[in-house]
Structures are given as C-alpha cells and as structure tokens.
PDB file of C-alpha atoms in Angstrom:
ATOM      1  CA  MET A 824      35.461  33.662  59.861  1.00 81.00           C
ATOM      2  CA  LYS A 825      36.939  35.879  57.590  1.00 87.00           C
ATOM      3  CA  LEU A 826      40.538  33.948  57.939  1.00 90.00           C
ATOM      4  CA  THR A 827      38.715  30.590  56.768  1.00 89.00           C
ATOM      5  CA  VAL A 828      37.199  32.213  53.741  1.00 89.00           C
ATOM      6  CA  GLN A 829      40.437  33.899  52.974  1.00 88.00           C
ATOM      7  CA  ALA A 830      42.637  30.541  53.490  1.00 87.00           C
ATOM      8  CA  PHE A 831      40.348  28.531  51.145  1.00 83.00           C
ATOM      9  CA  ALA A 832      40.399  31.299  48.599  1.00 86.00           C
ATOM     10  CA  GLU A 833      44.178  30.811  48.625  1.00 89.00           C
ATOM     11  CA  ILE A 834      44.031  26.815  48.097  1.00 88.00           C
ATOM     12  CA  GLY A 835      44.327  26.091  44.534  1.00 90.00           C
ATOM     13  CA  ALA A 836      42.441  23.577  42.659  1.00 90.00           C
ATOM     14  CA  ASP A 837      45.729  21.065  42.754  1.00 92.00           C
ATOM     15  CA  ARG A 838      45.908  21.407  46.612  1.00 92.00           C
ATOM     16  CA  TRP A 839      42.268  20.681  46.704  1.00 90.00           C
ATOM     17  CA  LYS A 840      42.236  17.493  44.357  1.00 94.00           C
ATOM     18  CA  SER A 841      45.531  16.162  46.085  1.00 94.00           C
ATOM     19  CA  ALA A 842      43.705  16.724  49.841  1.00 92.00           C
ATOM     20  CA  CYS A 843      40.687  15.028  48.361  1.00 94.00           C
ATOM     21  CA  GLU A 844      42.570  12.179  47.128  1.00 96.00           C
ATOM     22  CA  HIS A 845      44.682  11.843  50.295  1.00 96.00           C
ATOM     23  CA  VAL A 846      41.155  11.281  52.092  1.00 95.00           C
ATOM     24  CA  GLU A 847      39.750   8.892  49.716  1.00 96.00           C
ATOM     25  CA  LYS A 848      42.791   6.751  50.012  1.00 95.00           C
ATOM     26  CA  THR A 849      42.676   6.775  53.567  1.00 94.00           C
ATOM     27  CA  ILE A 850      39.211   6.002  53.899  1.00 93.00           C
ATOM     28  CA  ALA A 851      40.078   2.883  51.722  1.00 93.00           C
ATOM     29  CA  SER A 852      42.787   1.703  53.518  1.00 92.00           C
ATOM     30  CA  MET A 853      40.644   1.997  57.067  1.00 91.00           C
ATOM     31  CA  GLN A 854      37.961  -0.154  55.164  1.00 91.00           C
ATOM     32  CA  ASP A 855      40.502  -2.551  54.171  1.00 89.00           C
ATOM     33  CA  ALA A 856      41.620  -2.679  57.726  1.00 89.00           C
ATOM     34  CA  GLY A 857      38.107  -3.052  58.905  1.00 87.00           C
ATOM     35  CA  ASN A 858      37.254  -5.898  56.532  1.00 86.00           C
ATOM     36  CA  ALA A 859      40.618  -7.881  57.501  1.00 85.00           C
ATOM     37  CA  ALA A 860      39.696  -7.753  61.007  1.00 85.00           C
ATOM     38  CA  ASP A 861      36.031  -8.746  60.250  1.00 85.00           C
ATOM     39  CA  VAL A 862      37.598 -11.835  58.531  1.00 81.00           C
ATOM     40  CA  LEU A 863      40.121 -12.861  61.528  1.00 80.00           C
ATOM     41  CA  GLN A 864      37.210 -12.573  63.858  1.00 81.00           C
ATOM     42  CA  ARG A 865      35.107 -14.708  61.754  1.00 80.00           C
ATOM     43  CA  ASN A 866      37.854 -17.157  61.410  1.00 78.00           C
ATOM     44  CA  LEU A 867      38.560 -16.993  65.243  1.00 77.00           C
ATOM     45  CA  VAL A 868      38.156 -20.321  67.012  1.00 73.00           C
ATOM     46  CA  VAL A 869      37.922 -20.585  71.063  1.00 73.00           C
ATOM     47  CA  ASP A 870      38.159 -23.833  72.448  1.00 70.00           C
ATOM     48  CA  LEU A 871      35.952 -24.310  75.554  1.00 78.00           C
ATOM     49  CA  GLY A 872      36.595 -27.715  75.981  1.00 76.00           C
ATOM     50  CA  ALA A 873      33.317 -29.050  74.742  1.00 68.00           C
ATOM     51  CA  HIS A 874      33.934 -31.917  72.128  1.00 65.00           C
ATOM     52  CA  THR A 875      31.838 -34.334  71.067  1.00 63.00           C
ATOM     53  CA  ASP A 876      34.194 -37.460  70.779  1.00 60.00           C
ATOM     54  CA  SER A 877      33.925 -39.102  73.850  1.00 55.00           C
ATOM     55  CA  GLU A 878      37.479 -40.169  73.991  1.00 53.00           C
ATOM     56  CA  THR A 879      38.625 -36.330  73.518  1.00 53.00           C
ATOM     57  CA  ASP A 880      36.422 -35.424  76.626  1.00 53.00           C
ATOM     58  CA  THR A 881      37.506 -38.126  78.602  1.00 54.00           C
ATOM     59  CA  ALA A 882      41.179 -36.738  77.772  1.00 58.00           C
ATOM     60  CA  SER A 883      40.312 -33.284  78.516  1.00 61.00           C
ATOM     61  CA  GLU A 884      38.990 -34.379  81.636  1.00 60.00           C
ATOM     62  CA  ALA A 885      41.786 -36.099  82.579  1.00 60.00           C
ATOM     63  CA  GLU A 886      44.260 -33.577  81.533  1.00 68.00           C
ATOM     64  CA  ARG A 887      42.227 -30.734  84.066  1.00 66.00           C
ATOM     65  CA  LEU A 888      42.658 -33.340  86.956  1.00 70.00           C
ATOM     66  CA  GLY A 889      46.177 -33.454  86.061  1.00 66.00           C
ATOM     67  CA  VAL A 890      46.210 -37.507  85.929  1.00 55.00           C
TER      68      VAL A 890
END
C-alpha cells in the first residue's frame, strides 16, 4: 500500500491530465464503435425465403427443388 501511495504522489498533474484524456478518448472511440455496430445490426436483412410476391415464391421453390 505504501508503494502505491508513493507512486501516486510522484505522478505529476500533467501525467494525470494526459492519462485522463487518454481514457476519455478511448471511451469515446469504443462508444463510436459500439454505435456503428448497432447501426450495422439494425440494417442487417436476413432472407428466409418468405416473399409476399407469389411469382417470387414460386421461383424460390423451383430453385430449391433444382428445377
């Protein structure tokens, strides 16, 4: 515990400020990446072969049967 207190006491205000700014930038970067992933997930479309157009349904069924 004494070593930790001593180490913290030896760190100047400029190093603390720099470390805090680095952490804030890292957090912002991770939040941006998380937001980008959310947008990609919302825009993800999975085609399950369930179409409302009867011609498309027929074509999909024919393709599945290899006709």
